[in-house]
Coordinates of C-alpha atoms in Angstrom, one line a residue:
M1107 CA -24.1 -95.5 -22.0
S1108 CA -24.3 -91.9 -20.8
Q1109 CA -28.0 -91.3 -20.8
P1110 CA -29.9 -92.1 -17.6
L1111 CA -32.2 -95.1 -17.3
R1112 CA -35.8 -94.2 -18.0
I1113 CA -38.4 -95.7 -15.6
V1114 CA -41.9 -96.4 -16.8
P1115 CA -44.2 -95.3 -15.4
D1116 CA -42.6 -92.1 -14.1
E1117 CA -44.0 -92.2 -10.6
P1118 CA -42.5 -91.9 -7.1
F1119 CA -41.7 -94.9 -4.9
P1120 CA -40.7 -97.2 -7.9
E1121 CA -38.8 -99.4 -5.4
V1122 CA -41.7 -100.2 -3.1
G1123 CA -43.7 -103.0 -4.6
T1124 CA -46.4 -103.8 -2.0
A1125 CA -46.3 -101.4 1.1
F1126 CA -46.8 -103.1 4.4
H1127 CA -45.8 -100.4 6.9
T1128 CA -45.0 -96.7 6.8
A1129 CA -43.5 -94.2 9.2
L1130 CA -42.9 -90.5 9.0
S1131 CA -40.1 -88.8 11.0
A1132 CA -41.2 -86.3 13.7
D1133 CA -39.7 -83.4 11.8
G1134 CA -41.5 -84.5 8.6
R1135 CA -38.2 -84.8 6.6
W1136 CA -38.1 -88.6 6.2
L1137 CA -40.6 -91.3 5.1
A1138 CA -39.8 -94.9 5.7
V1139 CA -41.7 -97.7 3.8
V1140 CA -41.5 -101.4 4.3
G1141 CA -41.9 -102.7 0.8
Y1142 CA -42.3 -106.3 -0.4
L1143 CA -41.6 -107.4 -3.9
G1144 CA -42.9 -111.0 -3.8
G1145 CA -41.1 -113.9 -5.4
A1146 CA -39.2 -114.2 -8.6
F1147 CA -41.0 -117.4 -9.6
S1148 CA -44.3 -118.2 -11.3
R1149 CA -46.3 -121.0 -12.8
S1150 CA -44.1 -121.1 -15.9
R1151 CA -40.9 -119.2 -15.1
T1152 CA -38.3 -118.9 -12.3
V1153 CA -35.5 -116.4 -12.0
D1154 CA -32.8 -117.7 -9.5
L1155 CA -32.0 -114.7 -7.3
P1156 CA -28.6 -114.7 -5.5
H1157 CA -30.1 -115.1 -2.0
G1158 CA -33.2 -117.2 -2.6
P1159 CA -36.5 -117.0 -4.5
R1160 CA -37.4 -113.7 -2.8
P1161 CA -35.4 -110.5 -2.4
A1162 CA -34.3 -109.7 1.2
P1163 CA -36.7 -107.5 3.2
R1164 CA -35.9 -103.9 3.5
A1165 CA -37.1 -100.5 4.8
L1166 CA -36.9 -97.8 2.1
V1167 CA -36.2 -94.3 3.2
Y1168 CA -37.5 -91.3 1.1
R1169 CA -37.1 -87.5 1.4
R1170 CA -40.5 -86.2 2.2
A1171 CA -39.9 -82.9 0.4
D1172 CA -39.7 -84.3 -3.1
L1173 CA -40.4 -88.0 -2.5
S1174 CA -37.0 -89.0 -3.9
Y1175 CA -35.3 -92.2 -2.8
H1176 CA -32.6 -91.7 -0.2
R1177 CA -31.4 -95.1 1.0
T1178 CA -32.3 -98.7 1.8
V1179 CA -32.0 -100.2 5.3
A1180 CA -31.3 -103.8 4.8
V1181 CA -32.8 -106.1 7.5
P1182 CA -31.9 -109.7 8.2
G1183 CA -34.5 -112.4 8.1
E1184 CA -37.6 -112.8 6.0
S1185 CA -39.9 -110.0 7.1
V1186 CA -40.0 -106.5 8.6
D1187 CA -42.7 -106.4 11.2
T1188 CA -42.5 -103.0 12.8
L1189 CA -40.7 -99.7 12.5
A1190 CA -40.7 -96.3 14.4
F1191 CA -38.8 -93.0 14.1
H1192 CA -37.1 -91.5 17.1
P1193 CA -39.0 -88.4 18.4
T1194 CA -36.2 -86.0 17.8
L1195 CA -33.4 -87.7 15.9
P1196 CA -33.2 -89.1 12.3
L1197 CA -33.1 -92.6 13.9
L1198 CA -35.2 -95.4 12.6
A1199 CA -35.9 -98.5 14.8
V1200 CA -36.8 -101.6 12.8
G1201 CA -38.0 -105.0 14.2
T1202 CA -38.3 -108.5 12.8
D1203 CA -40.3 -111.4 14.2
E1204 CA -39.4 -114.9 12.8
G1205 CA -40.5 -118.4 13.4
D1206 CA -43.4 -119.7 15.4
E1207 CA -44.4 -120.0 19.1
Y1208 CA -42.0 -122.9 19.6
A1209 CA -38.9 -121.3 18.0
R1210 CA -39.1 -117.5 17.9
H1211 CA -36.2 -115.3 17.0
G1212 CA -35.9 -111.7 15.8
T1213 CA -33.8 -108.6 15.4
L1214 CA -34.0 -105.0 16.7
L1215 CA -32.1 -102.7 14.3
L1216 CA -31.3 -99.0 14.8
A1217 CA -30.3 -96.9 11.7
D1218 CA -29.3 -93.3 11.3
V1219 CA -31.2 -92.6 8.0
V1220 CA -28.9 -89.6 7.2
T1221 CA -25.5 -91.3 7.5
G1222 CA -26.5 -94.9 7.1
R1223 CA -24.8 -96.0 10.3
Q1224 CA -26.6 -98.8 12.1
T1225 CA -26.5 -101.3 14.9
R1226 CA -28.5 -104.4 15.6
M1227 CA -29.4 -106.7 18.4
V1228 CA -30.2 -110.3 17.7
C1229 CA -32.7 -111.9 19.9
A1230 CA -32.4 -115.7 19.8
D1231 CA -35.5 -116.6 21.8
A1232 CA -38.1 -113.9 20.9
G1233 CA -39.3 -111.8 18.0
V1234 CA -39.8 -108.1 17.9
A1235 CA -43.5 -107.5 17.3
A1236 CA -43.9 -103.8 18.0
L1237 CA -41.9 -100.7 18.8
R1238 CA -42.8 -97.4 20.5
W1239 CA -40.6 -94.6 21.6
R1240 CA -41.7 -93.7 25.1
D1241 CA -39.6 -90.6 25.0
A1242 CA -36.2 -89.5 23.5
D1243 CA -34.3 -91.7 26.0
T1244 CA -36.4 -94.9 26.0
L1245 CA -37.6 -97.4 23.4
D1246 CA -40.3 -99.8 24.4
V1247 CA -40.2 -103.1 22.6
L1248 CA -43.0 -105.7 22.5
L1249 CA -41.7 -109.2 22.2
T1250 CA -43.2 -112.5 21.1
E1251 CA -41.5 -115.2 23.3
T1252 CA -40.7 -118.8 22.5
D1253 CA -42.9 -121.2 24.4
H1254 CA -40.2 -123.3 26.0
D1255 CA -42.5 -125.3 28.2
L1256 CA -45.1 -125.8 25.5
A1257 CA -47.9 -124.5 27.8
S1258 CA -49.5 -121.9 25.6
E1259 CA -51.3 -124.4 23.3
G1260 CA -50.5 -122.4 20.1
L1261 CA -51.1 -119.0 21.6
I1262 CA -48.6 -116.2 21.2
R1263 CA -46.8 -115.2 24.5
Y1264 CA -45.9 -111.5 24.8
A1265 CA -43.4 -109.7 26.9
E1266 CA -42.1 -106.2 27.1
S1267 CA -38.6 -104.7 27.3
A1268 CA -37.5 -101.1 27.8
V1269 CA -34.3 -100.2 26.0
P1270 CA -32.6 -97.0 27.5
R1271 CA -30.3 -94.7 25.7
P1272 CA -26.7 -96.0 26.2
P1273 CA -24.4 -94.1 28.6
S1274 CA -22.5 -92.7 25.6
G1275 CA -25.6 -90.9 24.5
D1276 CA -25.2 -92.4 21.0
W1277 CA -27.9 -94.9 20.3
L1278 CA -25.7 -96.6 17.7
T1279 CA -23.3 -97.7 20.5
L1280 CA -26.1 -99.7 22.1
V1281 CA -24.4 -102.9 21.0
T1282 CA -20.6 -103.0 21.2
E1283 CA -18.2 -105.7 20.0
P1284 CA -16.5 -107.5 23.0
E1285 CA -12.8 -106.5 23.5
E1286 CA -10.2 -109.3 23.0
S1287 CA -8.4 -109.9 26.3
S1288 CA -6.7 -112.8 28.1
E1289 CA -8.3 -111.8 31.4
P1290 CA -11.6 -113.4 32.3
P1291 CA -14.4 -110.9 31.6
D1292 CA -16.3 -109.2 34.3
A1293 CA -19.9 -110.2 34.8
P1294 CA -21.4 -108.7 31.6
E1295 CA -24.4 -106.4 31.7
P1296 CA -27.5 -108.2 30.6
A1297 CA -28.4 -107.6 26.9
P1298 CA -31.1 -104.9 26.6
L1299 CA -33.8 -107.3 25.3
A1300 CA -33.0 -109.9 28.0
V1301 CA -34.6 -107.8 30.7
R1302 CA -38.3 -108.4 30.3
Q1303 CA -41.6 -108.2 32.1
P1304 CA -45.1 -109.5 31.2
A1305 CA -46.8 -107.4 28.6
A1306 CA -49.2 -104.8 29.7
P1307 CA -52.9 -105.4 28.9
D1308 CA -52.9 -102.9 26.1
W1309 CA -50.3 -104.9 24.0
A1310 CA -52.9 -105.7 21.4
D1311 CA -53.5 -102.0 20.7
R1312 CA -49.8 -101.5 20.0
L1313 CA -49.4 -104.2 17.3
P1314 CA -48.7 -102.6 14.0
E1315 CA -51.6 -103.2 11.7
V1316 CA -50.8 -104.7 8.3
D1317 CA -53.3 -102.8 6.2
V1318 CA -52.0 -102.7 2.7
P1319 CA -54.8 -100.7 1.1
A1320 CA -54.4 -98.0 3.8
R1321 CA -50.6 -97.9 3.3
H1322 CA -51.1 -97.6 -0.5
A1323 CA -53.6 -94.8 0.1
E1324 CA -51.0 -92.9 2.2
L1325 CA -48.5 -93.2 -0.6
R1326 CA -51.0 -92.0 -3.2
E1327 CA -51.9 -89.0 -1.0
L1328 CA -48.2 -88.1 -0.6
A1329 CA -47.7 -88.4 -4.4
T1330 CA -50.9 -86.3 -5.1
A1331 CA -49.7 -83.6 -2.7
G1332 CA -46.5 -83.4 -4.7
G1333 CA -48.5 -83.1 -8.0
R1334 CA -47.8 -86.7 -9.1
D1335 CA -49.5 -90.0 -9.3
W1336 CA -48.7 -93.4 -7.8
R1337 CA -50.2 -96.8 -7.8
A1338 CA -48.9 -100.2 -6.5
R1339 CA -47.5 -102.4 -9.2
R1340 CA -46.5 -106.0 -9.2
A1341 CA -43.9 -108.0 -11.2
V1342 CA -43.6 -107.5 -15.0
W1343 CA -43.0 -111.0 -16.3
A1344 CA -43.1 -110.4 -20.1
V1345 CA -42.5 -107.5 -22.4
A1346 CA -42.8 -107.0 -26.2
A1347 CA -41.9 -104.1 -28.4
L1348 CA -44.0 -103.1 -31.5
R1349 CA -42.7 -101.6 -34.7
D1350 CA -44.6 -98.3 -34.0
G1351 CA -42.7 -97.8 -30.7
R1352 CA -45.4 -99.0 -28.3
V1353 CA -44.4 -101.4 -25.6
L1354 CA -46.6 -104.2 -24.1
A1355 CA -46.1 -105.4 -20.6
A1356 CA -47.7 -108.5 -18.9
R1357 CA -47.8 -107.8 -15.2
E1358 CA -48.6 -110.1 -12.3
D1359 CA -51.7 -108.2 -11.3
N1360 CA -52.7 -107.0 -14.8
L1361 CA -53.3 -109.0 -17.9
L1362 CA -51.7 -106.5 -20.3
E1363 CA -50.7 -102.9 -20.5
C1364 CA -49.8 -100.8 -23.6
W1365 CA -47.4 -97.9 -23.3
S1366 CA -46.7 -95.2 -25.8
P1367 CA -43.1 -94.5 -27.0
E1368 CA -43.1 -91.6 -24.5
G1369 CA -44.0 -93.8 -21.6
R1370 CA -47.7 -92.9 -21.4
R1371 CA -50.2 -95.6 -20.4
M1372 CA -52.5 -96.0 -23.4
W1373 CA -54.8 -98.8 -22.2
T1374 CA -54.8 -101.6 -19.6
V1375 CA -56.5 -105.0 -19.6
P1376 CA -57.5 -106.0 -16.0
P1377 CA -57.6 -109.7 -15.0
P1378 CA -60.9 -111.5 -15.7
A1379 CA -63.0 -112.6 -12.8
E1380 CA -62.3 -116.3 -13.6
S1381 CA -58.6 -116.0 -13.1
F1382 CA -57.0 -118.2 -10.4
Q1383 CA -54.1 -116.5 -8.5
S1384 CA -51.7 -114.6 -10.6
V1385 CA -52.1 -113.5 -14.2
G1386 CA -49.9 -111.5 -16.7
L1387 CA -47.1 -114.1 -16.9
Q1388 CA -46.9 -114.6 -20.6
L1389 CA -47.2 -112.6 -23.8
Q1390 CA -47.1 -113.4 -27.5
V1391 CA -47.6 -110.9 -30.4
T1392 CA -48.7 -112.1 -33.8
P1393 CA -46.4 -111.2 -36.8
D1394 CA -49.0 -108.6 -38.1
E1395 CA -48.9 -107.0 -34.6
R1396 CA -52.7 -106.8 -34.5
T1397 CA -53.2 -109.2 -31.7
A1398 CA -51.4 -110.3 -28.5
R1399 CA -52.0 -113.6 -26.7
V1400 CA -51.9 -113.8 -23.0
T1401 CA -52.8 -116.7 -20.6
V1402 CA -55.0 -116.8 -17.5
A1403 CA -54.8 -119.6 -15.0
T1404 CA -58.2 -121.0 -14.0
G1405 CA -59.5 -123.9 -12.0
T1406 CA -58.1 -124.8 -8.6
S1407 CA -54.7 -125.7 -7.2
D1408 CA -55.3 -129.4 -7.8
N1409 CA -57.0 -128.9 -11.2
R1410 CA -55.3 -126.0 -12.8
R1411 CA -56.1 -125.0 -16.4
S1412 CA -55.3 -122.2 -18.8
T1413 CA -57.4 -119.9 -20.9
V1414 CA -55.6 -118.3 -23.8
L1415 CA -57.0 -114.8 -24.5
A1416 CA -56.5 -112.7 -27.7
V1417 CA -56.1 -109.0 -27.1
S1418 CA -56.7 -106.5 -29.8
L1419 CA -53.6 -104.2 -29.9
A1420 CA -55.8 -101.4 -31.4
D1421 CA -57.9 -100.9 -28.3
G1422 CA -57.2 -103.6 -25.7
S1423 CA -60.5 -105.5 -26.3
V1424 CA -60.4 -109.2 -25.3
R1425 CA -61.8 -112.4 -26.7
T1426 CA -61.4 -116.0 -25.5
E1427 CA -59.4 -118.0 -28.0
H1428 CA -58.7 -121.4 -26.4
R1429 CA -59.5 -123.1 -23.1
L1430 CA -56.8 -125.7 -22.3
R1431 CA -57.2 -128.5 -19.8
Y1432 CA -53.8 -127.9 -18.3
P1433 CA -51.6 -125.0 -17.2
A1434 CA -49.6 -123.9 -20.2
L1435 CA -46.3 -122.3 -21.2
L1436 CA -46.6 -120.6 -24.6
V1437 CA -43.8 -120.7 -27.1
S1438 CA -43.8 -119.4 -30.7
R1439 CA -41.7 -119.0 -33.8
T1440 CA -41.3 -115.9 -36.1
D1441 CA -44.0 -116.9 -38.6
G1442 CA -46.6 -116.9 -35.8
V1443 CA -47.0 -120.7 -35.3
W1444 CA -47.2 -121.4 -31.6
A1445 CA -47.4 -124.1 -29.0
A1446 CA -48.9 -124.6 -25.5
R1447 CA -46.9 -126.9 -23.3
D1448 CA -48.3 -128.5 -20.1
T1449 CA -46.3 -127.1 -17.2
C1450 CA -47.5 -129.9 -14.9
E1451 CA -48.3 -127.7 -12.0
L1452 CA -50.9 -129.5 -9.9
F1453 CA -51.0 -129.5 -6.1
P1454 CA -51.3 -132.0 -4.6
A1455 CA -50.0 -134.1 -7.6
P1456 CA -52.1 -137.1 -8.5
P1457 CA -50.6 -140.5 -7.7
S1458 CA -50.5 -141.5 -11.3
W1459 CA -50.2 -138.8 -14.0
S1460 CA -48.5 -137.9 -17.2
P1461 CA -48.4 -134.5 -18.9
S1462 CA -50.7 -133.6 -21.7
A1463 CA -49.4 -133.5 -25.3
T1464 CA -48.2 -130.1 -26.4
L1465 CA -50.8 -128.5 -28.7
L1466 CA -49.7 -126.7 -31.8
F1467 CA -51.5 -123.8 -33.4
A1468 CA -51.4 -121.7 -36.6
P1469 CA -50.9 -117.9 -36.3
D1470 CA -54.7 -117.4 -36.4
G1471 CA -55.2 -120.0 -33.6
T1472 CA -56.3 -122.9 -35.8
P1473 CA -55.2 -126.2 -34.2
L1474 CA -52.4 -128.0 -36.1
G1475 CA -51.9 -131.1 -34.0
A1476 CA -49.9 -132.1 -30.9
V1477 CA -46.6 -133.5 -29.9
P1478 CA -45.5 -135.2 -26.6
L1479 CA -42.7 -133.3 -24.9
G1480 CA -42.8 -135.1 -21.6
H1481 CA -42.2 -133.9 -18.1
Y1482 CA -42.0 -130.1 -17.4
D1483 CA -40.5 -128.3 -14.4
P1484 CA -38.4 -125.1 -14.1
R1485 CA -35.3 -127.0 -15.1
V1486 CA -36.6 -127.5 -18.6
E1487 CA -38.0 -124.0 -19.0
L1488 CA -37.1 -122.4 -22.4
T1489 CA -38.4 -119.5 -24.3
V1490 CA -36.5 -118.4 -27.5
R1491 CA -36.9 -115.0 -29.0
R1492 CA -36.7 -114.5 -32.8
A1493 CA -36.8 -118.3 -33.4
P1494 CA -37.7 -119.6 -36.9
D1495 CA -38.5 -123.0 -35.3
L1496 CA -40.2 -124.2 -32.2
Y1497 CA -37.6 -125.2 -29.6
A1498 CA -38.1 -127.0 -26.2
L1499 CA -36.0 -128.7 -23.6
V1500 CA -36.9 -132.3 -23.0
V1501 CA -35.6 -135.0 -20.7
R1502 CA -34.1 -138.2 -22.1
D1503 CA -32.8 -141.3 -20.4
R1504 CA -29.2 -142.5 -21.2
P1505 CA -29.0 -146.2 -21.4
A1506 CA -27.6 -148.0 -18.3
P1507 CA -24.0 -149.2 -18.6
P1508 CA -23.7 -152.9 -19.6
G1509 CA -24.2 -155.2 -16.7
T1510 CA -25.9 -152.6 -14.6
E1511 CA -29.4 -152.7 -16.0
P1512 CA -31.9 -152.4 -13.2
D1513 CA -34.3 -155.2 -12.5
A1514 CA -37.6 -153.4 -12.7
A1515 CA -39.6 -156.4 -11.7
R1516 CA -37.4 -156.9 -8.6
A1517 CA -37.7 -153.3 -7.7
D1518 CA -41.5 -153.5 -7.9
A1519 CA -41.6 -156.7 -5.8
V1520 CA -38.9 -155.8 -3.2
G1521 CA -39.4 -152.1 -2.8
G1522 CA -37.5 -150.4 0.0
S1523 CA -33.9 -149.4 -0.4
Y1524 CA -33.5 -151.4 -3.7
A1525 CA -36.4 -149.7 -5.3
Y1526 CA -35.1 -146.3 -4.1
A1527 CA -31.6 -147.0 -5.4
T1528 CA -33.0 -148.2 -8.8
E1529 CA -35.0 -145.0 -9.1
Q1530 CA -32.1 -142.8 -8.2
A1531 CA -29.9 -144.5 -10.7
R1532 CA -32.5 -143.9 -13.4
L1533 CA -32.8 -140.2 -12.5
A1534 CA -29.0 -139.9 -12.6
R1535 CA -29.0 -141.1 -16.2
Q1536 CA -31.5 -138.5 -17.3
E1537 CA -30.2 -135.7 -19.6
T1538 CA -31.6 -132.4 -20.7
W1539 CA -31.7 -132.1 -24.5
L1540 CA -32.6 -129.3 -26.8
A1541 CA -35.3 -130.4 -29.2
R1542 CA -36.9 -128.9 -32.3
V1543 CA -40.6 -129.4 -32.8
T1544 CA -41.8 -129.8 -36.3
L1545 CA -45.4 -129.8 -37.7
G1546 CA -46.9 -132.8 -39.3
E1547 CA -47.9 -132.7 -42.9
R1548 CA -51.6 -132.6 -43.7
N1549 CA -52.8 -132.5 -40.1
A1550 CA -50.6 -135.4 -39.1
P1551 CA -49.1 -135.4 -35.6
G1552 CA -46.0 -133.2 -35.2
A1553 CA -42.6 -134.6 -34.3
V1554 CA -40.0 -133.9 -31.7
E1555 CA -36.4 -133.9 -33.0
P1556 CA -33.8 -134.1 -30.3
L1557 CA -30.8 -132.0 -31.4
F1558 CA -28.1 -132.2 -28.7
P1559 CA -27.7 -132.7 -24.9
L1560 CA -27.0 -129.8 -22.5
G1561 CA -26.1 -132.1 -19.6
P1562 CA -27.6 -134.0 -16.7
R1563 CA -31.1 -133.0 -15.9
T1564 CA -30.2 -132.8 -12.2
A1565 CA -27.5 -130.2 -13.0
V1566 CA -28.8 -128.1 -15.9
R1567 CA -31.5 -125.5 -15.5
G1568 CA -32.8 -123.8 -18.6
G1569 CA -33.7 -120.2 -19.1
P1570 CA -34.3 -117.5 -21.7
A1571 CA -32.6 -117.7 -25.2
V1572 CA -32.4 -115.9 -28.5
H1573 CA -31.9 -117.2 -32.0
V1574 CA -29.1 -115.7 -34.1
N1575 CA -28.0 -116.2 -37.7
D1576 CA -24.9 -114.3 -38.6
A1577 CA -21.5 -114.8 -40.3
A1578 CA -20.8 -117.7 -37.8
G1579 CA -24.0 -119.4 -38.9
P1580 CA -27.3 -120.2 -37.1
A1581 CA -27.2 -120.7 -33.4
L1582 CA -29.0 -120.3 -30.1
I1583 CA -27.6 -118.1 -27.3
L1584 CA -29.2 -119.5 -24.2
A1585 CA -28.9 -119.2 -20.5
T1586 CA -28.3 -122.3 -18.4
A1587 CA -27.1 -123.1 -14.9
D1588 CA -24.8 -126.1 -15.0
S1589 CA -24.4 -127.4 -11.4
G1590 CA -25.6 -124.1 -10.1
V1591 CA -23.1 -122.0 -12.1
P1592 CA -25.0 -119.6 -14.5
H1593 CA -23.7 -119.4 -18.1
L1594 CA -24.6 -117.6 -21.3
T1595 CA -23.6 -119.9 -24.1
R1596 CA -23.7 -119.9 -27.9
R1597 CA -24.6 -123.3 -29.3
S1598 CA -24.5 -123.8 -33.1
L1599 CA -27.5 -125.4 -34.8
P1600 CA -28.4 -128.1 -35.4
H1601 CA -25.6 -130.1 -33.6
G1602 CA -24.9 -127.9 -30.6
E1603 CA -21.2 -127.2 -30.8
P1604 CA -20.4 -124.5 -28.3
T1605 CA -18.8 -121.4 -29.9
W1606 CA -18.4 -119.5 -26.6
S1607 CA -19.6 -119.6 -23.0
L1608 CA -19.6 -116.8 -20.5
P1609 CA -20.0 -117.5 -16.8
T1610 CA -22.1 -114.8 -15.0
D1611 CA -22.3 -113.8 -11.4
S1612 CA -26.0 -114.6 -11.3
A1613 CA -28.8 -116.1 -13.4
I1614 CA -29.7 -114.5 -16.7
A1615 CA -33.3 -113.0 -16.5
G1616 CA -33.6 -112.0 -20.1
V1617 CA -31.6 -112.0 -23.4
D1618 CA -32.2 -110.4 -26.8
L1619 CA -30.4 -109.1 -29.9
H1620 CA -30.3 -105.9 -31.9
A1621 CA -28.1 -105.3 -34.9
N1622 CA -24.8 -106.9 -33.9
T1623 CA -25.2 -106.4 -30.1
L1624 CA -26.4 -109.0 -27.6
Y1625 CA -28.1 -107.7 -24.4
A1626 CA -28.6 -109.7 -21.3
A1627 CA -30.0 -108.8 -17.9
T1628 CA -28.7 -110.5 -14.8
A1629 CA -30.7 -111.3 -11.6
T1630 CA -28.3 -109.1 -9.6
G1631 CA -29.4 -106.1 -11.7
D1632 CA -26.8 -105.6 -14.4
L1633 CA -27.3 -105.0 -18.1
L1634 CA -24.6 -106.8 -20.1
T1635 CA -23.7 -106.0 -23.8
L1636 CA -21.8 -108.6 -25.7
S1637 CA -20.7 -109.6 -29.1
P1638 CA -23.1 -112.4 -30.2
T1639 CA -20.3 -113.9 -32.4
T1640 CA -17.4 -114.1 -30.0
G1641 CA -19.1 -113.6 -26.6
T1642 CA -16.8 -110.7 -25.8
L1643 CA -18.2 -108.7 -22.9
H1644 CA -18.3 -105.0 -24.0
T1645 CA -20.1 -103.2 -21.1
R1646 CA -21.8 -103.9 -17.8
H1647 CA -24.3 -101.3 -16.5
P1648 CA -26.1 -101.4 -13.2
L1649 CA -29.9 -101.2 -13.5
T1650 CA -30.5 -98.7 -10.7
S1651 CA -33.0 -95.9 -9.8
P1652 CA -31.7 -92.4 -9.6
G1653 CA -30.9 -92.8 -5.9
G1654 CA -29.0 -96.0 -6.5
H1655 CA -31.7 -98.7 -5.7
P1656 CA -30.8 -101.9 -7.7
F1657 CA -33.8 -103.2 -9.7
T1658 CA -34.4 -106.9 -10.1
P1659 CA -34.9 -107.8 -13.8
L1660 CA -37.3 -110.6 -14.9
T1661 CA -37.4 -110.2 -18.7
L1662 CA -35.8 -108.2 -21.5
T1663 CA -36.5 -107.3 -25.1
T1664 CA -35.1 -104.9 -27.7
T1665 CA -37.2 -102.5 -29.8
P1666 CA -36.9 -102.1 -33.5
A1667 CA -35.2 -98.7 -32.8
G1668 CA -32.6 -100.4 -30.7
D1669 CA -33.8 -99.4 -27.2
V1670 CA -33.6 -102.1 -24.5
V1671 CA -36.8 -102.6 -22.4
I1672 CA -36.5 -104.6 -19.1
G1673 CA -39.5 -105.8 -17.0
T1674 CA -38.7 -105.9 -13.2
L1675 CA -39.9 -107.5 -10.1
E1676 CA -40.6 -104.0 -8.8
G1677 CA -43.4 -103.7 -11.4
R1678 CA -41.6 -101.1 -13.6
L1679 CA -40.2 -101.0 -17.1
L1680 CA -36.6 -99.9 -17.5
V1681 CA -35.8 -98.3 -20.8
R1682 CA -32.3 -97.8 -22.0
G1683 CA -32.1 -95.6 -25.1
A1684 CA -30.3 -96.8 -28.3
S1685 CA -28.0 -93.8 -28.2
A1686 CA -27.2 -94.3 -24.5

C-alpha cells in the first residue's frame, strides 16, 4: 500500500485525545501536550491492549510552526502530573505522582525533545506534583511524601527539592549507571530528590491546574492561528460504510456522525440529556440504508437500561424506537433482523439475578419474540459482520466425569471450602460455544442452536468476526484469545472444523472482508491483509500518523468501493484507499 493513510477529520493534534496539561518552550518552537485516551473497554466491548486496558501515559511534542507531530515522550506509571520546559534549552521535565498518602511513588523524567535522549529519576517514597525552573541551572520540584508515621490523617504532605545542573553541564547525565567494580564503593552522593525541605507556604499556587476546557481552548486557538480547526474527540467504537460513500461513526461522546466520501462532516447527533455515562458504542444500519440504530445507556449504575434510537440517515433526525429494561448489545443479520442481548452490567450486582431473555426484532423494529442466551460478560462478546444468521457465544456446562458429580445439597448445607471447591469444579466444566439464533414460526419463541465449542469459558475470550461464503464453503472468521493468546481463526459452518488459525501479536480489534481479501486491525496498531480461504498473511501495515504516532484501533469495516475504515481510541477515522 503506497498511498498514505487518510485521517478523518483532517485536524491537528489527532494523537491527543483529552488534553490535561500543555507547555510551550521558551523559544516558541515546541509545544508539549499531556494527552489521555481513556480505556479500550465499554459496556458491551473490550479490546485487550498489550499493556493493560488503558494506553500508557505520554507527553506529545509538536512543532509550534506548523503544529505537526514531532515525537512522544513515554512516561512510566499511570499518569503525567506536571511538565515544564527549560528556560533556554529544548529540554522537557515531566513528573508523575502515583499512589496515595500511605504509599507514594513517582518519577522525574528529563527529555531532549530534539534528539529524544532522556534520563529519569525514580522516587520510591514520594510523587512529583509540580515542577518549576528557578533558572537555567536549577529545577525546583514539589513532592508529595509518603506518610510513614500515619500522622497526617489523610492529608497530603508536601516537600521541596532543588535539582542543580550536574557538573558535566549536561542535564541528561543527572542520573548515571553505577560502575561495576570489585572495590567497595565510596560513600555515594545523595540522590537529587532525596535532599528535601518542607514546602514553602506558596506550594498550593504552584500545583498545575487540571483544567481540561482551558487546555482544549488553547489547542483550538493554536489551530485557528494556523488557519485550521480542532476539537477534542473521544473513542470511535463503531463504524459503518454506506453504498453512496458516506461513513457513519459512533463515538464515545457523540451518538452518531456522518462523513462525506471526501472526509467532510455532514451532520452530528449529540447525546440526549437522558444518557448515562458514555454513548456512541454501537451502530446498526438497516438494509435499505435509510436508518441507523444506536443505543443510549440510561438509568443508574445499579439499574442500567438501554434506549434504542433510530436515526434518519438523510438528515440525522432522531426518534426513540425501543426502551429496554437492561443494558443491551445489538447484533444483526444481513436481512435486517436484529437482537438485543442483556450485557448484565449492574453495579453492585444484586444477590440473586439472571439475565433478561434476548429480544428479537424485525428490520422495521417490530418485536419477533425472545430467546434465552444466558450469562454475558466480555468473554462471550461477539459481533459478526455480513452474517445471514444471528450468532452468539453462549456458556454451556460439560457433564461431570462419572463418580465425581458434586453433592449440591451437601454444598448448600456445609458451605465453606467444600462449597467453594464444588463451585470451582462447576466453573471449570463450563465451555464457550458458538450458537445460532433462529426465529420462531408465527410469533412462537425463538430457539438457540449450539453449533460447536470454542473451548473452556475461563480461557476463551470472544471478539469481532465476519461471515464468509466462498469456494471453501460457509464459515466464520473470528477473533478469540485462547488462554490469553490471540488468534484469528476460520471455522466452517455449521460444525466448526478449523480451516486455518493465525496467532497474532495482540488482540484483533476489527475484521471485515472485501472481494477476496480479509482485513484485520490489531490492538498494537497494525492492519493485516490475508487470504480468507487459506489464512495466508499478505501484508502488515502500521497504522500511524504522518509523524509516526501509532494509533489504537477499536473497530474496522470495508466500504463497497474497497476502502478500509478504522475507528480508533484517539477519536479519529483512518481510511486506507482501495488502490493503496
